[in-house]
Amino acid sequence: NAGVTQTPKFQVLKTGQSMTLQCAQDMNHNSMYWYRQDPGMGLRLIYYSASEGTTDKGEVPNGYNVSRLNKREFSLRLESAAPSQTSVYFCASSLGGRTEAFFGQGTRLTVV
Amino acid sequence: AQSVTQPDIHITVSEGASLELRCNYSYGATPYLFWYVQSPGQGLQLLLKYFSGDTLVQGIKGFEAEFKRSQSSFNLRKPSVHWSDAAEYFCAVGWGFMDTGRRALTFGSGTRLQVQP
């Protein structure tokens, strides 16, 4: 019963490098989300996908791109990493509408 | 714009004491409300949720929360805290798509709970 799976769990990047964070859910959820967590700021929404084939910007989308590959998978790409993107990234999914979100274990990203 | 405020950044209580964590939201419409808990190095786990109906909701691990529309609050309570409750707690709020055009939860900044023996 995996739920929401994120890879990798840890990553160190150099400034300017690119990478893709992977997320997959096995709960047949319609909606998926990417949040970043920074100390004292809670979780801030980067992008979300309300349903397969759609994506929308959240509060802090600059420097990121997303792809909803299929109903199960939602990836987050950093094209040119910056130290300000050092954070813990969480993927989440939900059925949509008035339902709770289920979270992955997070990816701790450090950009040096 | 909608927002969620958790005014207490850090709270310390003694084991066995009661606990109340505060959460206030800012928006005119009736939201749906959640409390999540995060242990160190872990993801977020849902404690409880409120959508409608009875304003006092029960959750896992002995937690409860009360929705007070007049105060725009959804405070989390536990009558007797255990050492294993030490964690960070997040209040989250969602609004209908028709209200905000967004189908995602907005989170507060979190309250870190420390439990003294």
GROMACS .gro file of C-alpha atoms in nm:
model
  229
    1ASN     CA    1   0.000   0.000   0.000
    2ALA     CA    2   0.246   0.263  -0.125
    3GLY     CA    3   0.024   0.575  -0.144
    4VAL     CA    4   0.235   0.866  -0.275
    5THR     CA    5   0.594   0.785  -0.368
    6GLN     CA    6   0.858   1.048  -0.433
    7THR     CA    7   1.206   1.003  -0.573
    8PRO     CA    8   1.475   1.085  -0.490
    9LYS     CA    9   1.464   1.136  -0.113
   10PHE     CA   10   1.778   1.350  -0.104
   11GLN     CA   11   1.961   1.547  -0.372
   12VAL     CA   12   2.246   1.796  -0.387
   13LEU     CA   13   2.274   2.012  -0.697
   14LYS     CA   14   2.516   2.276  -0.811
   15THR     CA   15   2.379   2.614  -0.913
   16GLY     CA   16   2.264   2.599  -1.273
   17GLN     CA   17   2.213   2.225  -1.287
   18SER     CA   18   1.877   2.078  -1.376
   19MET     CA   19   1.682   1.790  -1.231
   20THR     CA   20   1.339   1.633  -1.219
   21LEU     CA   21   1.159   1.524  -0.906
   22GLN     CA   22   0.934   1.227  -0.963
   23CYS     CA   23   0.601   1.156  -0.794
   24ALA     CA   24   0.361   0.868  -0.838
   25GLN     CA   25   0.039   0.777  -0.659
   26ASP     CA   26  -0.148   0.449  -0.663
   27MET     CA   27  -0.479   0.568  -0.513
   28ASN     CA   28  -0.646   0.654  -0.844
   29HIS     CA   29  -0.660   1.018  -0.739
   30ASN     CA   30  -0.754   1.288  -0.985
   31SER     CA   31  -0.558   1.578  -0.839
   32MET     CA   32  -0.189   1.609  -0.765
   33TYR     CA   33   0.020   1.885  -0.610
   34TRP     CA   34   0.374   2.001  -0.552
   35TYR     CA   35   0.453   2.199  -0.238
   36ARG     CA   36   0.777   2.330  -0.097
   37GLN     CA   37   0.841   2.356   0.276
   38ASP     CA   38   1.073   2.616   0.422
   39PRO     CA   39   1.131   2.690   0.792
   40GLY     CA   40   0.870   2.924   0.934
   41MET     CA   41   0.674   2.939   0.610
   42GLY     CA   42   0.472   2.622   0.617
   43LEU     CA   43   0.396   2.458   0.285
   44ARG     CA   44   0.360   2.673  -0.024
   45LEU     CA   45   0.198   2.550  -0.340
   46ILE     CA   46   0.422   2.544  -0.646
   47TYR     CA   47   0.197   2.382  -0.907
   48TYR     CA   48  -0.104   2.159  -0.909
   49SER     CA   49  -0.291   1.941  -1.151
   50ALA     CA   50  -0.664   1.923  -1.088
   51SER     CA   51  -0.704   1.638  -1.334
   52GLU     CA   52  -0.506   1.448  -1.594
   53GLY     CA   53  -0.409   1.681  -1.876
   54THR     CA   54  -0.430   2.005  -1.678
   55THR     CA   55  -0.176   2.198  -1.470
   56ASP     CA   56  -0.197   2.533  -1.295
   57LYS     CA   57   0.040   2.763  -1.115
   58GLY     CA   58   0.033   2.795  -0.739
   59GLU     CA   59   0.184   3.062  -0.517
   60VAL     CA   60   0.553   3.013  -0.602
   61PRO     CA   61   0.585   2.872  -0.959
   62ASN     CA   62   0.887   3.072  -1.077
   63GLY     CA   63   1.185   2.853  -1.167
   64TYR     CA   64   0.978   2.535  -1.191
   65ASN     CA   65   0.792   2.339  -1.455
   66VAL     CA   66   0.563   2.040  -1.418
   67SER     CA   67   0.433   1.755  -1.625
   68ARG     CA   68   0.127   1.544  -1.555
   69LEU     CA   69   0.251   1.240  -1.738
   70ASN     CA   70  -0.061   1.033  -1.677
   71LYS     CA   71  -0.312   0.994  -1.398
   72ARG     CA   72  -0.053   0.838  -1.166
   73GLU     CA   73   0.252   1.056  -1.223
   74PHE     CA   74   0.328   1.424  -1.172
   75SER     CA   75   0.685   1.545  -1.208
   76LEU     CA   76   0.851   1.871  -1.106
   77ARG     CA   77   1.146   2.005  -1.303
   78LEU     CA   78   1.406   2.261  -1.205
   79GLU     CA   79   1.565   2.382  -1.527
   80SER     CA   80   1.845   2.587  -1.371
   81ALA     CA   81   1.870   2.535  -0.997
   82ALA     CA   82   1.935   2.830  -0.767
   83PRO     CA   83   2.029   2.834  -0.396
   84SER     CA   84   1.685   2.985  -0.323
   85GLN     CA   85   1.536   2.654  -0.432
   86THR     CA   86   1.699   2.472  -0.143
   87SER     CA   87   1.397   2.327   0.033
   88VAL     CA   88   1.199   2.017   0.114
   89TYR     CA   89   0.959   1.929  -0.166
   90PHE     CA   90   0.639   1.741  -0.107
   91CYS     CA   91   0.413   1.580  -0.359
   92ALA     CA   92   0.051   1.518  -0.264
   93SER     CA   93  -0.262   1.380  -0.423
   94SER     CA   94  -0.634   1.388  -0.360
   95LEU     CA   95  -0.958   1.274  -0.514
   96GLY     CA   96  -1.034   1.640  -0.578
   97GLY     CA   97  -1.315   1.860  -0.460
   98ARG     CA   98  -1.368   1.869  -0.086
   99THR     CA   99  -1.127   1.594   0.009
  100GLU     CA  100  -0.803   1.570   0.200
  101ALA     CA  101  -0.461   1.549   0.043
  102PHE     CA  102  -0.222   1.256   0.097
  103PHE     CA  103   0.147   1.335   0.109
  104GLY     CA  104   0.466   1.165   0.005
  105GLN     CA  105   0.772   1.147   0.231
  106GLY     CA  106   0.940   1.446   0.072
  107THR     CA  107   1.258   1.525  -0.121
  108ARG     CA  108   1.525   1.724   0.057
  109LEU     CA  109   1.702   1.932  -0.207
  110THR     CA  110   2.015   2.137  -0.146
  111VAL     CA  111   2.149   2.372  -0.414
  112VAL     CA  112   2.508   2.484  -0.358
  113ALA     CA  113  -0.679   3.657  -0.075
  114GLN     CA  114  -0.740   3.361   0.149
  115SER     CA  115  -0.488   3.299   0.426
  116VAL     CA  116  -0.428   3.076   0.725
  117THR     CA  117  -0.262   3.193   1.046
  118GLN     CA  118  -0.109   2.982   1.318
  119PRO     CA  119  -0.001   3.243   1.571
  120ASP     CA  120   0.211   3.013   1.786
  121ILE     CA  121   0.542   2.915   1.625
  122HIS     CA  122   0.654   2.699   1.916
  123ILE     CA  123   0.471   2.557   2.218
  124THR     CA  124   0.610   2.357   2.509
  125VAL     CA  125   0.382   2.155   2.735
  126SER     CA  126   0.441   1.899   3.007
  127GLU     CA  127   0.347   1.540   2.946
  128GLY     CA  128  -0.007   1.484   3.069
  129ALA     CA  129  -0.106   1.848   3.034
  130SER     CA  130  -0.377   1.968   2.799
  131LEU     CA  131  -0.299   2.123   2.463
  132GLU     CA  132  -0.463   2.377   2.235
  133LEU     CA  133  -0.311   2.486   1.905
  134ARG     CA  134  -0.466   2.785   1.735
  135CYS     CA  135  -0.562   2.830   1.373
  136ASN     CA  136  -0.743   3.123   1.210
  137TYR     CA  137  -0.840   3.164   0.848
  138SER     CA  138  -0.931   3.466   0.646
  139TYR     CA  139  -1.203   3.438   0.385
  140GLY     CA  140  -1.573   3.505   0.361
  141ALA     CA  141  -1.694   3.169   0.242
  142THR     CA  142  -1.715   2.858   0.457
  143PRO     CA  143  -1.397   2.662   0.411
  144TYR     CA  144  -1.318   2.301   0.466
  145LEU     CA  145  -1.052   2.254   0.732
  146PHE     CA  146  -0.776   2.010   0.820
  147TRP     CA  147  -0.508   1.950   1.076
  148TYR     CA  148  -0.195   1.759   0.974
  149VAL     CA  149   0.099   1.640   1.184
  150GLN     CA  150   0.458   1.606   1.069
  151SER     CA  151   0.718   1.408   1.262
  152PRO     CA  152   1.083   1.493   1.194
  153GLY     CA  153   1.196   1.385   0.849
  154GLN     CA  154   0.851   1.257   0.759
  155GLY     CA  155   0.564   1.357   0.539
  156LEU     CA  156   0.236   1.499   0.662
  157GLN     CA  157  -0.028   1.278   0.821
  158LEU     CA  158  -0.392   1.381   0.845
  159LEU     CA  159  -0.518   1.416   1.203
  160LEU     CA  160  -0.873   1.530   1.134
  161LYS     CA  161  -1.095   1.720   0.896
  162TYR     CA  162  -1.409   1.934   0.894
  163PHE     CA  163  -1.634   1.970   0.594
  164SER     CA  164  -1.977   2.048   0.739
  165GLY     CA  165  -2.218   1.948   1.017
  166ASP     CA  166  -2.109   1.904   1.376
  167THR     CA  167  -1.851   2.171   1.451
  168LEU     CA  168  -1.660   1.950   1.695
  169VAL     CA  169  -1.467   1.684   1.509
  170GLN     CA  170  -1.271   1.393   1.643
  171GLY     CA  171  -0.948   1.272   1.491
  172ILE     CA  172  -0.679   1.014   1.538
  173LYS     CA  173  -0.445   0.990   1.838
  174GLY     CA  174  -0.703   1.147   2.073
  175PHE     CA  175  -0.710   1.487   1.902
  176GLU     CA  176  -1.019   1.697   1.842
  177ALA     CA  177  -1.086   2.035   1.683
  178GLU     CA  178  -1.370   2.283   1.695
  179PHE     CA  179  -1.482   2.501   1.407
  180LYS     CA  180  -1.606   2.843   1.522
  181ARG     CA  181  -1.747   3.039   1.232
  182SER     CA  182  -1.786   3.361   1.433
  183GLN     CA  183  -1.415   3.359   1.517
  184SER     CA  184  -1.292   3.212   1.186
  185SER     CA  185  -1.105   2.956   1.391
  186PHE     CA  186  -1.036   2.584   1.392
  187ASN     CA  187  -0.833   2.513   1.705
  188LEU     CA  188  -0.683   2.173   1.776
  189ARG     CA  189  -0.707   2.025   2.126
  190LYS     CA  190  -0.593   1.725   2.321
  191PRO     CA  191  -0.681   1.670   2.687
  192SER     CA  192  -0.358   1.491   2.784
  193VAL     CA  193  -0.041   1.514   2.580
  194HIS     CA  194   0.198   1.220   2.538
  195TRP     CA  195   0.570   1.248   2.467
  196SER     CA  196   0.506   1.092   2.124
  197ASP     CA  197   0.293   1.394   2.029
  198ALA     CA  198   0.607   1.607   1.990
  199ALA     CA  199   0.598   1.711   1.623
  200GLU     CA  200   0.503   1.999   1.397
  201TYR     CA  201   0.134   2.065   1.341
  202PHE     CA  202  -0.015   2.231   1.037
  203CYS     CA  203  -0.358   2.375   0.988
  204ALA     CA  204  -0.480   2.369   0.628
  205VAL     CA  205  -0.780   2.523   0.460
  206GLY     CA  206  -0.950   2.462   0.131
  207TRP     CA  207  -1.217   2.656  -0.047
  208GLY     CA  208  -1.454   2.564  -0.320
  209PHE     CA  209  -1.322   2.605  -0.672
  210MET     CA  210  -1.601   2.844  -0.754
  211ASP     CA  211  -1.486   3.071  -0.472
  212THR     CA  212  -1.120   3.091  -0.553
  213GLY     CA  213  -1.050   2.920  -0.882
  214ARG     CA  214  -0.801   2.702  -0.702
  215ARG     CA  215  -0.835   2.339  -0.611
  216ALA     CA  216  -0.557   2.308  -0.353
  217LEU     CA  217  -0.510   2.347   0.020
  218THR     CA  218  -0.352   2.652   0.180
  219PHE     CA  219  -0.134   2.578   0.482
  220GLY     CA  220  -0.046   2.776   0.790
  221SER     CA  221   0.317   2.821   0.887
  222GLY     CA  222   0.301   2.545   1.149
  223THR     CA  223   0.335   2.510   1.526
  224ARG     CA  224   0.618   2.305   1.668
  225LEU     CA  225   0.516   2.117   1.981
  226GLN     CA  226   0.773   2.018   2.240
  227VAL     CA  227   0.670   1.786   2.525
  228GLN     CA  228   0.856   1.799   2.855
  229PRO     CA  229   0.874   1.486   3.072
   0.00000   0.00000   0.00000
